[in-house]
Amino acid sequence: MDVVHGYEGHKDDLLKRLRRAEGQVRGIARMVDDDQYCIDILTQVSAVTKALENVALSLLDDHLSHCVAEAAAQGGPVAEEKLREANQAIARLVRS
């Protein structure tokens, strides 16, 4: 049986966002290589950070509404594991 992930419905959108962020990171590397002004580079770092945070929040929303919701319906150890996993993911996002 194939596993269906919560993001399956908008996988193309996530990949497009990630490719855009990848392009932004390459642009930042060029800026550093070209000795651009620090503040301009930091502005771009902030933009790519925000873009990746948005991807992460979208994935987290998908995980909660799909994987965690299904596990909660099952109850027991499966639900406990998925909730623990989600809490750890949220903690990582908050710390980053």
PDB file of N, CA and C in Angstrom:
ATOM      1  N   MET A   1       0.834  -1.192   0.000  1.00  0.00           N
ATOM      2  CA  MET A   1       0.000   0.000   0.000  1.00  0.00           C
ATOM      3  C   MET A   1       0.876   1.252   0.000  1.00  0.00           C
ATOM      4  N   ASP A   2       0.580   2.166  -0.897  1.00  0.00           N
ATOM      5  CA  ASP A   2       1.336   3.409  -0.977  1.00  0.00           C
ATOM      6  C   ASP A   2       0.886   4.364   0.121  1.00  0.00           C
ATOM      7  N   VAL A   3       1.857   5.049   0.703  1.00  0.00           N
ATOM      8  CA  VAL A   3       1.556   6.039   1.723  1.00  0.00           C
ATOM      9  C   VAL A   3       1.180   7.342   1.029  1.00  0.00           C
ATOM     10  N   VAL A   4       0.082   7.939   1.450  1.00  0.00           N
ATOM     11  CA  VAL A   4      -0.335   9.238   0.919  1.00  0.00           C
ATOM     12  C   VAL A   4      -0.050  10.277   1.993  1.00  0.00           C
ATOM     13  N   HIS A   5       0.769  11.238   1.643  1.00  0.00           N
ATOM     14  CA  HIS A   5       1.128  12.294   2.587  1.00  0.00           C
ATOM     15  C   HIS A   5       0.124  13.428   2.491  1.00  0.00           C
ATOM     16  N   GLY A   6      -0.003  14.170   3.578  1.00  0.00           N
ATOM     17  CA  GLY A   6      -0.970  15.253   3.637  1.00  0.00           C
ATOM     18  C   GLY A   6      -0.741  16.341   2.609  1.00  0.00           C
ATOM     19  N   TYR A   7       0.486  16.510   2.159  1.00  0.00           N
ATOM     20  CA  TYR A   7       0.803  17.564   1.201  1.00  0.00           C
ATOM     21  C   TYR A   7       0.566  17.146  -0.246  1.00  0.00           C
ATOM     22  N   GLU A   8       0.149  15.914  -0.452  1.00  0.00           N
ATOM     23  CA  GLU A   8      -0.005  15.371  -1.807  1.00  0.00           C
ATOM     24  C   GLU A   8      -0.837  16.274  -2.716  1.00  0.00           C
ATOM     25  N   GLY A   9      -1.877  16.879  -2.168  1.00  0.00           N
ATOM     26  CA  GLY A   9      -2.767  17.708  -2.975  1.00  0.00           C
ATOM     27  C   GLY A   9      -2.141  18.983  -3.508  1.00  0.00           C
ATOM     28  N   HIS A  10      -1.073  19.445  -2.884  1.00  0.00           N
ATOM     29  CA  HIS A  10      -0.412  20.657  -3.373  1.00  0.00           C
ATOM     30  C   HIS A  10       1.112  20.509  -3.412  1.00  0.00           C
ATOM     31  N   LYS A  11       1.533  19.312  -3.751  1.00  0.00           N
ATOM     32  CA  LYS A  11       2.960  19.006  -3.868  1.00  0.00           C
ATOM     33  C   LYS A  11       3.648  19.911  -4.895  1.00  0.00           C
ATOM     34  N   ASP A  12       2.984  20.148  -6.028  1.00  0.00           N
ATOM     35  CA  ASP A  12       3.581  20.997  -7.065  1.00  0.00           C
ATOM     36  C   ASP A  12       3.823  22.410  -6.550  1.00  0.00           C
ATOM     37  N   ASP A  13       2.889  22.930  -5.756  1.00  0.00           N
ATOM     38  CA  ASP A  13       3.062  24.259  -5.178  1.00  0.00           C
ATOM     39  C   ASP A  13       4.255  24.286  -4.220  1.00  0.00           C
ATOM     40  N   LEU A  14       4.381  23.262  -3.387  1.00  0.00           N
ATOM     41  CA  LEU A  14       5.516  23.198  -2.464  1.00  0.00           C
ATOM     42  C   LEU A  14       6.837  23.130  -3.223  1.00  0.00           C
ATOM     43  N   LEU A  15       6.875  22.303  -4.268  1.00  0.00           N
ATOM     44  CA  LEU A  15       8.108  22.194  -5.058  1.00  0.00           C
ATOM     45  C   LEU A  15       8.439  23.513  -5.739  1.00  0.00           C
ATOM     46  N   LYS A  16       7.430  24.231  -6.222  1.00  0.00           N
ATOM     47  CA  LYS A  16       7.666  25.529  -6.852  1.00  0.00           C
ATOM     48  C   LYS A  16       8.239  26.515  -5.829  1.00  0.00           C
ATOM     49  N   ARG A  17       7.677  26.527  -4.633  1.00  0.00           N
ATOM     50  CA  ARG A  17       8.188  27.410  -3.575  1.00  0.00           C
ATOM     51  C   ARG A  17       9.628  27.063  -3.218  1.00  0.00           C
ATOM     52  N   LEU A  18       9.923  25.756  -3.137  1.00  0.00           N
ATOM     53  CA  LEU A  18      11.281  25.334  -2.789  1.00  0.00           C
ATOM     54  C   LEU A  18      12.282  25.674  -3.894  1.00  0.00           C
ATOM     55  N   ARG A  19      11.871  25.528  -5.153  1.00  0.00           N
ATOM     56  CA  ARG A  19      12.765  25.911  -6.256  1.00  0.00           C
ATOM     57  C   ARG A  19      13.031  27.422  -6.242  1.00  0.00           C
ATOM     58  N   ARG A  20      11.992  28.194  -5.916  1.00  0.00           N
ATOM     59  CA  ARG A  20      12.167  29.651  -5.829  1.00  0.00           C
ATOM     60  C   ARG A  20      13.149  29.991  -4.705  1.00  0.00           C
ATOM     61  N   ALA A  21      13.004  29.329  -3.549  1.00  0.00           N
ATOM     62  CA  ALA A  21      13.924  29.573  -2.428  1.00  0.00           C
ATOM     63  C   ALA A  21      15.340  29.150  -2.798  1.00  0.00           C
ATOM     64  N   GLU A  22      15.457  28.047  -3.512  1.00  0.00           N
ATOM     65  CA  GLU A  22      16.775  27.587  -3.963  1.00  0.00           C
ATOM     66  C   GLU A  22      17.424  28.640  -4.857  1.00  0.00           C
ATOM     67  N   GLY A  23      16.641  29.226  -5.735  1.00  0.00           N
ATOM     68  CA  GLY A  23      17.148  30.294  -6.596  1.00  0.00           C
ATOM     69  C   GLY A  23      17.569  31.509  -5.791  1.00  0.00           C
ATOM     70  N   GLN A  24      16.791  31.820  -4.750  1.00  0.00           N
ATOM     71  CA  GLN A  24      17.145  32.954  -3.889  1.00  0.00           C
ATOM     72  C   GLN A  24      18.469  32.694  -3.178  1.00  0.00           C
ATOM     73  N   VAL A  25      18.684  31.473  -2.724  1.00  0.00           N
ATOM     74  CA  VAL A  25      19.939  31.143  -2.042  1.00  0.00           C
ATOM     75  C   VAL A  25      21.113  31.270  -3.004  1.00  0.00           C
ATOM     76  N   ARG A  26      20.940  30.805  -4.241  1.00  0.00           N
ATOM     77  CA  ARG A  26      22.015  30.973  -5.230  1.00  0.00           C
ATOM     78  C   ARG A  26      22.281  32.459  -5.474  1.00  0.00           C
ATOM     79  N   GLY A  27      21.217  33.255  -5.498  1.00  0.00           N
ATOM     80  CA  GLY A  27      21.380  34.702  -5.668  1.00  0.00           C
ATOM     81  C   GLY A  27      22.148  35.324  -4.516  1.00  0.00           C
ATOM     82  N   ILE A  28      21.882  34.858  -3.315  1.00  0.00           N
ATOM     83  CA  ILE A  28      22.608  35.359  -2.138  1.00  0.00           C
ATOM     84  C   ILE A  28      24.083  35.004  -2.250  1.00  0.00           C
ATOM     85  N   ALA A  29      24.381  33.796  -2.688  1.00  0.00           N
ATOM     86  CA  ALA A  29      25.785  33.390  -2.855  1.00  0.00           C
ATOM     87  C   ALA A  29      26.480  34.289  -3.877  1.00  0.00           C
ATOM     88  N   ARG A  30      25.761  34.615  -4.959  1.00  0.00           N
ATOM     89  CA  ARG A  30      26.347  35.532  -5.961  1.00  0.00           C
ATOM     90  C   ARG A  30      26.587  36.908  -5.351  1.00  0.00           C
ATOM     91  N   MET A  31      25.655  37.365  -4.534  1.00  0.00           N
ATOM     92  CA  MET A  31      25.823  38.671  -3.894  1.00  0.00           C
ATOM     93  C   MET A  31      27.078  38.696  -3.026  1.00  0.00           C
ATOM     94  N   VAL A  32      27.288  37.623  -2.265  1.00  0.00           N
ATOM     95  CA  VAL A  32      28.489  37.544  -1.421  1.00  0.00           C
ATOM     96  C   VAL A  32      29.729  37.501  -2.310  1.00  0.00           C
ATOM     97  N   ASP A  33      29.682  36.680  -3.353  1.00  0.00           N
ATOM     98  CA  ASP A  33      30.807  36.566  -4.272  1.00  0.00           C
ATOM     99  C   ASP A  33      31.116  37.902  -4.933  1.00  0.00           C
ATOM    100  N   ASP A  34      30.076  38.689  -5.205  1.00  0.00           N
ATOM    101  CA  ASP A  34      30.244  39.995  -5.851  1.00  0.00           C
ATOM    102  C   ASP A  34      30.480  41.126  -4.857  1.00  0.00           C
ATOM    103  N   ASP A  35      30.696  40.796  -3.584  1.00  0.00           N
ATOM    104  CA  ASP A  35      30.980  41.781  -2.541  1.00  0.00           C
ATOM    105  C   ASP A  35      29.881  42.842  -2.407  1.00  0.00           C
ATOM    106  N   GLN A  36      28.621  42.392  -2.435  1.00  0.00           N
ATOM    107  CA  GLN A  36      27.502  43.320  -2.277  1.00  0.00           C
ATOM    108  C   GLN A  36      27.431  43.828  -0.840  1.00  0.00           C
ATOM    109  N   TYR A  37      26.658  44.878  -0.641  1.00  0.00           N
ATOM    110  CA  TYR A  37      26.478  45.524   0.656  1.00  0.00           C
ATOM    111  C   TYR A  37      25.806  44.556   1.633  1.00  0.00           C
ATOM    112  N   CYS A  38      26.331  44.497   2.861  1.00  0.00           N
ATOM    113  CA  CYS A  38      25.862  43.546   3.882  1.00  0.00           C
ATOM    114  C   CYS A  38      24.354  43.610   4.103  1.00  0.00           C
ATOM    115  N   ILE A  39      23.816  44.798   4.214  1.00  0.00           N
ATOM    116  CA  ILE A  39      22.393  44.966   4.500  1.00  0.00           C
ATOM    117  C   ILE A  39      21.549  44.408   3.355  1.00  0.00           C
ATOM    118  N   ASP A  40      21.991  44.584   2.130  1.00  0.00           N
ATOM    119  CA  ASP A  40      21.256  44.030   0.990  1.00  0.00           C
ATOM    120  C   ASP A  40      21.250  42.503   1.043  1.00  0.00           C
ATOM    121  N   ILE A  41      22.366  41.930   1.431  1.00  0.00           N
ATOM    122  CA  ILE A  41      22.450  40.468   1.558  1.00  0.00           C
ATOM    123  C   ILE A  41      21.540  39.992   2.692  1.00  0.00           C
ATOM    124  N   LEU A  42      21.580  40.677   3.818  1.00  0.00           N
ATOM    125  CA  LEU A  42      20.729  40.300   4.951  1.00  0.00           C
ATOM    126  C   LEU A  42      19.248  40.390   4.591  1.00  0.00           C
ATOM    127  N   THR A  43      18.892  41.360   3.780  1.00  0.00           N
ATOM    128  CA  THR A  43      17.505  41.487   3.333  1.00  0.00           C
ATOM    129  C   THR A  43      17.089  40.254   2.542  1.00  0.00           C
ATOM    130  N   GLN A  44      17.970  39.778   1.685  1.00  0.00           N
ATOM    131  CA  GLN A  44      17.672  38.593   0.893  1.00  0.00           C
ATOM    132  C   GLN A  44      17.658  37.325   1.756  1.00  0.00           C
ATOM    133  N   VAL A  45      18.542  37.254   2.740  1.00  0.00           N
ATOM    134  CA  VAL A  45      18.543  36.121   3.666  1.00  0.00           C
ATOM    135  C   VAL A  45      17.214  36.090   4.424  1.00  0.00           C
ATOM    136  N   SER A  46      16.754  37.243   4.843  1.00  0.00           N
ATOM    137  CA  SER A  46      15.474  37.322   5.535  1.00  0.00           C
ATOM    138  C   SER A  46      14.334  36.848   4.638  1.00  0.00           C
ATOM    139  N   ALA A  47      14.360  37.222   3.370  1.00  0.00           N
ATOM    140  CA  ALA A  47      13.308  36.831   2.434  1.00  0.00           C
ATOM    141  C   ALA A  47      13.287  35.316   2.229  1.00  0.00           C
ATOM    142  N   VAL A  48      14.459  34.707   2.061  1.00  0.00           N
ATOM    143  CA  VAL A  48      14.499  33.255   1.846  1.00  0.00           C
ATOM    144  C   VAL A  48      14.130  32.514   3.135  1.00  0.00           C
ATOM    145  N   THR A  49      14.510  33.052   4.263  1.00  0.00           N
ATOM    146  CA  THR A  49      14.128  32.454   5.544  1.00  0.00           C
ATOM    147  C   THR A  49      12.611  32.448   5.690  1.00  0.00           C
ATOM    148  N   LYS A  50      11.974  33.547   5.364  1.00  0.00           N
ATOM    149  CA  LYS A  50      10.517  33.656   5.431  1.00  0.00           C
ATOM    150  C   LYS A  50       9.862  32.676   4.452  1.00  0.00           C
ATOM    151  N   ALA A  51      10.425  32.544   3.272  1.00  0.00           N
ATOM    152  CA  ALA A  51       9.875  31.614   2.286  1.00  0.00           C
ATOM    153  C   ALA A  51       9.943  30.177   2.795  1.00  0.00           C
ATOM    154  N   LEU A  52      11.063  29.795   3.403  1.00  0.00           N
ATOM    155  CA  LEU A  52      11.198  28.443   3.947  1.00  0.00           C
ATOM    156  C   LEU A  52      10.291  28.230   5.161  1.00  0.00           C
ATOM    157  N   GLU A  53      10.115  29.271   5.974  1.00  0.00           N
ATOM    158  CA  GLU A  53       9.188  29.176   7.099  1.00  0.00           C
ATOM    159  C   GLU A  53       7.772  28.924   6.599  1.00  0.00           C
ATOM    160  N   ASN A  54       7.392  29.574   5.511  1.00  0.00           N
ATOM    161  CA  ASN A  54       6.056  29.368   4.947  1.00  0.00           C
ATOM    162  C   ASN A  54       5.877  27.940   4.442  1.00  0.00           C
ATOM    163  N   VAL A  55       6.917  27.381   3.834  1.00  0.00           N
ATOM    164  CA  VAL A  55       6.866  25.982   3.402  1.00  0.00           C
ATOM    165  C   VAL A  55       6.706  25.083   4.630  1.00  0.00           C
ATOM    166  N   ALA A  56       7.488  25.354   5.662  1.00  0.00           N
ATOM    167  CA  ALA A  56       7.429  24.543   6.879  1.00  0.00           C
ATOM    168  C   ALA A  56       6.040  24.618   7.514  1.00  0.00           C
ATOM    169  N   LEU A  57       5.466  25.807   7.588  1.00  0.00           N
ATOM    170  CA  LEU A  57       4.134  25.949   8.182  1.00  0.00           C
ATOM    171  C   LEU A  57       3.072  25.234   7.356  1.00  0.00           C
ATOM    172  N   SER A  58       3.215  25.271   6.056  1.00  0.00           N
ATOM    173  CA  SER A  58       2.283  24.559   5.188  1.00  0.00           C
ATOM    174  C   SER A  58       2.377  23.052   5.418  1.00  0.00           C
ATOM    175  N   LEU A  59       3.607  22.535   5.502  1.00  0.00           N
ATOM    176  CA  LEU A  59       3.808  21.111   5.762  1.00  0.00           C
ATOM    177  C   LEU A  59       3.284  20.718   7.146  1.00  0.00           C
ATOM    178  N   LEU A  60       3.490  21.582   8.120  1.00  0.00           N
ATOM    179  CA  LEU A  60       2.996  21.307   9.465  1.00  0.00           C
ATOM    180  C   LEU A  60       1.473  21.262   9.479  1.00  0.00           C
ATOM    181  N   ASP A  61       0.852  22.204   8.794  1.00  0.00           N
ATOM    182  CA  ASP A  61      -0.608  22.217   8.701  1.00  0.00           C
ATOM    183  C   ASP A  61      -1.110  20.922   8.052  1.00  0.00           C
ATOM    184  N   ASP A  62      -0.444  20.511   6.981  1.00  0.00           N
ATOM    185  CA  ASP A  62      -0.818  19.262   6.313  1.00  0.00           C
ATOM    186  C   ASP A  62      -0.661  18.070   7.253  1.00  0.00           C
ATOM    187  N   HIS A  63       0.432  18.061   7.984  1.00  0.00           N
ATOM    188  CA  HIS A  63       0.688  16.950   8.899  1.00  0.00           C
ATOM    189  C   HIS A  63      -0.394  16.876   9.981  1.00  0.00           C
ATOM    190  N   LEU A  64      -0.737  18.026  10.532  1.00  0.00           N
ATOM    191  CA  LEU A  64      -1.751  18.040  11.586  1.00  0.00           C
ATOM    192  C   LEU A  64      -3.122  17.638  11.060  1.00  0.00           C
ATOM    193  N   SER A  65      -3.495  18.170   9.915  1.00  0.00           N
ATOM    194  CA  SER A  65      -4.839  17.919   9.409  1.00  0.00           C
ATOM    195  C   SER A  65      -4.981  16.551   8.750  1.00  0.00           C
ATOM    196  N   HIS A  66      -3.883  15.924   8.390  1.00  0.00           N
ATOM    197  CA  HIS A  66      -3.957  14.615   7.738  1.00  0.00           C
ATOM    198  C   HIS A  66      -3.432  13.517   8.661  1.00  0.00           C
ATOM    199  N   CYS A  67      -2.145  13.505   8.896  1.00  0.00           N
ATOM    200  CA  CYS A  67      -1.507  12.413   9.652  1.00  0.00           C
ATOM    201  C   CYS A  67      -1.962  12.373  11.109  1.00  0.00           C
ATOM    202  N   VAL A  68      -1.931  13.514  11.779  1.00  0.00           N
ATOM    203  CA  VAL A  68      -2.295  13.548  13.193  1.00  0.00           C
ATOM    204  C   VAL A  68      -3.796  13.310  13.357  1.00  0.00           C
ATOM    205  N   ALA A  69      -4.604  13.889  12.481  1.00  0.00           N
ATOM    206  CA  ALA A  69      -6.054  13.686  12.578  1.00  0.00           C
ATOM    207  C   ALA A  69      -6.408  12.212  12.394  1.00  0.00           C
ATOM    208  N   GLU A  70      -5.774  11.545  11.431  1.00  0.00           N
ATOM    209  CA  GLU A  70      -6.033  10.111  11.225  1.00  0.00           C
ATOM    210  C   GLU A  70      -5.595   9.292  12.436  1.00  0.00           C
ATOM    211  N   ALA A  71      -4.436   9.622  12.985  1.00  0.00           N
ATOM    212  CA  ALA A  71      -3.936   8.893  14.147  1.00  0.00           C
ATOM    213  C   ALA A  71      -4.825   9.138  15.362  1.00  0.00           C
ATOM    214  N   ALA A  72      -5.305  10.370  15.518  1.00  0.00           N
ATOM    215  CA  ALA A  72      -6.192  10.680  16.642  1.00  0.00           C
ATOM    216  C   ALA A  72      -7.479   9.871  16.547  1.00  0.00           C
ATOM    217  N   ALA A  73      -7.957   9.681  15.339  1.00  0.00           N
ATOM    218  CA  ALA A  73      -9.169   8.878  15.143  1.00  0.00           C
ATOM    219  C   ALA A  73      -8.922   7.419  15.541  1.00  0.00           C
ATOM    220  N   GLN A  74      -7.699   6.932  15.324  1.00  0.00           N
ATOM    221  CA  GLN A  74      -7.354   5.557  15.712  1.00  0.00           C
ATOM    222  C   GLN A  74      -7.180   5.447  17.225  1.00  0.00           C
ATOM    223  N   GLY A  75      -6.637   6.519  17.808  1.00  0.00           N
ATOM    224  CA  GLY A  75      -6.398   6.525  19.246  1.00  0.00           C
ATOM    225  C   GLY A  75      -5.206   5.678  19.649  1.00  0.00           C
ATOM    226  N   GLY A  76      -5.028   5.532  20.946  1.00  0.00           N
ATOM    227  CA  GLY A  76      -3.981   4.680  21.496  1.00  0.00           C
ATOM    228  C   GLY A  76      -2.571   5.133  21.206  1.00  0.00           C
ATOM    229  N   PRO A  77      -1.636   4.188  21.140  1.00  0.00           N
ATOM    230  CA  PRO A  77      -0.219   4.507  20.961  1.00  0.00           C
ATOM    231  C   PRO A  77       0.079   5.223  19.643  1.00  0.00           C
ATOM    232  N   VAL A  78      -0.681   4.913  18.594  1.00  0.00           N
ATOM    233  CA  VAL A  78      -0.467   5.580  17.303  1.00  0.00           C
ATOM    234  C   VAL A  78      -0.722   7.068  17.450  1.00  0.00           C
ATOM    235  N   ALA A  79      -1.814   7.421  18.103  1.00  0.00           N
ATOM    236  CA  ALA A  79      -2.150   8.836  18.311  1.00  0.00           C
ATOM    237  C   ALA A  79      -1.102   9.516  19.183  1.00  0.00           C
ATOM    238  N   GLU A  80      -0.696   8.852  20.242  1.00  0.00           N
ATOM    239  CA  GLU A  80       0.313   9.424  21.134  1.00  0.00           C
ATOM    240  C   GLU A  80       1.617   9.701  20.383  1.00  0.00           C
ATOM    241  N   GLU A  81       2.030   8.768  19.539  1.00  0.00           N
ATOM    242  CA  GLU A  81       3.270   8.923  18.772  1.00  0.00           C
ATOM    243  C   GLU A  81       3.173  10.098  17.799  1.00  0.00           C
ATOM    244  N   LYS A  82       2.057  10.201  17.084  1.00  0.00           N
ATOM    245  CA  LYS A  82       1.889  11.298  16.120  1.00  0.00           C
ATOM    246  C   LYS A  82       1.834  12.646  16.824  1.00  0.00           C
ATOM    247  N   LEU A  83       1.192  12.713  17.978  1.00  0.00           N
ATOM    248  CA  LEU A  83       1.152  13.977  18.730  1.00  0.00           C
ATOM    249  C   LEU A  83       2.537  14.360  19.232  1.00  0.00           C
ATOM    250  N   ARG A  84       3.289  13.357  19.724  1.00  0.00           N
ATOM    251  CA  ARG A  84       4.658  13.624  20.181  1.00  0.00           C
ATOM    252  C   ARG A  84       5.510  14.133  19.026  1.00  0.00           C
ATOM    253  N   GLU A  85       5.371  13.475  17.892  1.00  0.00           N
ATOM    254  CA  GLU A  85       6.101  13.864  16.685  1.00  0.00           C
ATOM    255  C   GLU A  85       5.756  15.301  16.271  1.00  0.00           C
ATOM    256  N   ALA A  86       4.477  15.640  16.292  1.00  0.00           N
ATOM    257  CA  ALA A  86       4.045  16.996  15.925  1.00  0.00           C
ATOM    258  C   ALA A  86       4.577  18.024  16.919  1.00  0.00           C
ATOM    259  N   ASN A  87       4.539  17.705  18.210  1.00  0.00           N
ATOM    260  CA  ASN A  87       5.067  18.629  19.213  1.00  0.00           C
ATOM    261  C   ASN A  87       6.550  18.878  19.005  1.00  0.00           C
ATOM    262  N   GLN A  88       7.300  17.840  18.683  1.00  0.00           N
ATOM    263  CA  GLN A  88       8.732  17.999  18.438  1.00  0.00           C
ATOM    264  C   GLN A  88       8.984  18.855  17.197  1.00  0.00           C
ATOM    265  N   ALA A  89       8.182  18.647  16.157  1.00  0.00           N
ATOM    266  CA  ALA A  89       8.338  19.450  14.937  1.00  0.00           C
ATOM    267  C   ALA A  89       8.058  20.923  15.217  1.00  0.00           C
ATOM    268  N   ILE A  90       7.011  21.185  15.986  1.00  0.00           N
ATOM    269  CA  ILE A  90       6.677  22.576  16.335  1.00  0.00           C
ATOM    270  C   ILE A  90       7.807  23.187  17.149  1.00  0.00           C
ATOM    271  N   ALA A  91       8.338  22.437  18.097  1.00  0.00           N
ATOM    272  CA  ALA A  91       9.448  22.949  18.909  1.00  0.00           C
ATOM    273  C   ALA A  91      10.661  23.289  18.047  1.00  0.00           C
ATOM    274  N   ARG A  92      10.949  22.448  17.068  1.00  0.00           N
ATOM    275  CA  ARG A  92      12.086  22.738  16.156  1.00  0.00           C
ATOM    276  C   ARG A  92      11.840  24.017  15.379  1.00  0.00           C
ATOM    277  N   LEU A  93      10.619  24.201  14.906  1.00  0.00           N
ATOM    278  CA  LEU A  93      10.309  25.416  14.146  1.00  0.00           C
ATOM    279  C   LEU A  93      10.403  26.659  15.006  1.00  0.00           C
ATOM    280  N   VAL A  94       9.962  26.560  16.240  1.00  0.00           N
ATOM    281  CA  VAL A  94       9.998  27.718  17.141  1.00  0.00           C
ATOM    282  C   VAL A  94      11.427  28.088  17.490  1.00  0.00           C
ATOM    283  N   ARG A  95      12.271  27.074  17.659  1.00  0.00           N
ATOM    284  CA  ARG A  95      13.677  27.331  18.015  1.00  0.00           C
ATOM    285  C   ARG A  95      14.496  27.871  16.850  1.00  0.00           C
ATOM    286  N   SER A  96      14.064  27.603  15.637  1.00  0.00           N
ATOM    287  CA  SER A  96      14.891  28.007  14.495  1.00  0.00           C
ATOM    288  C   SER A  96      14.741  29.467  14.163  1.00  0.00           C
TER     289      SER A  96
END
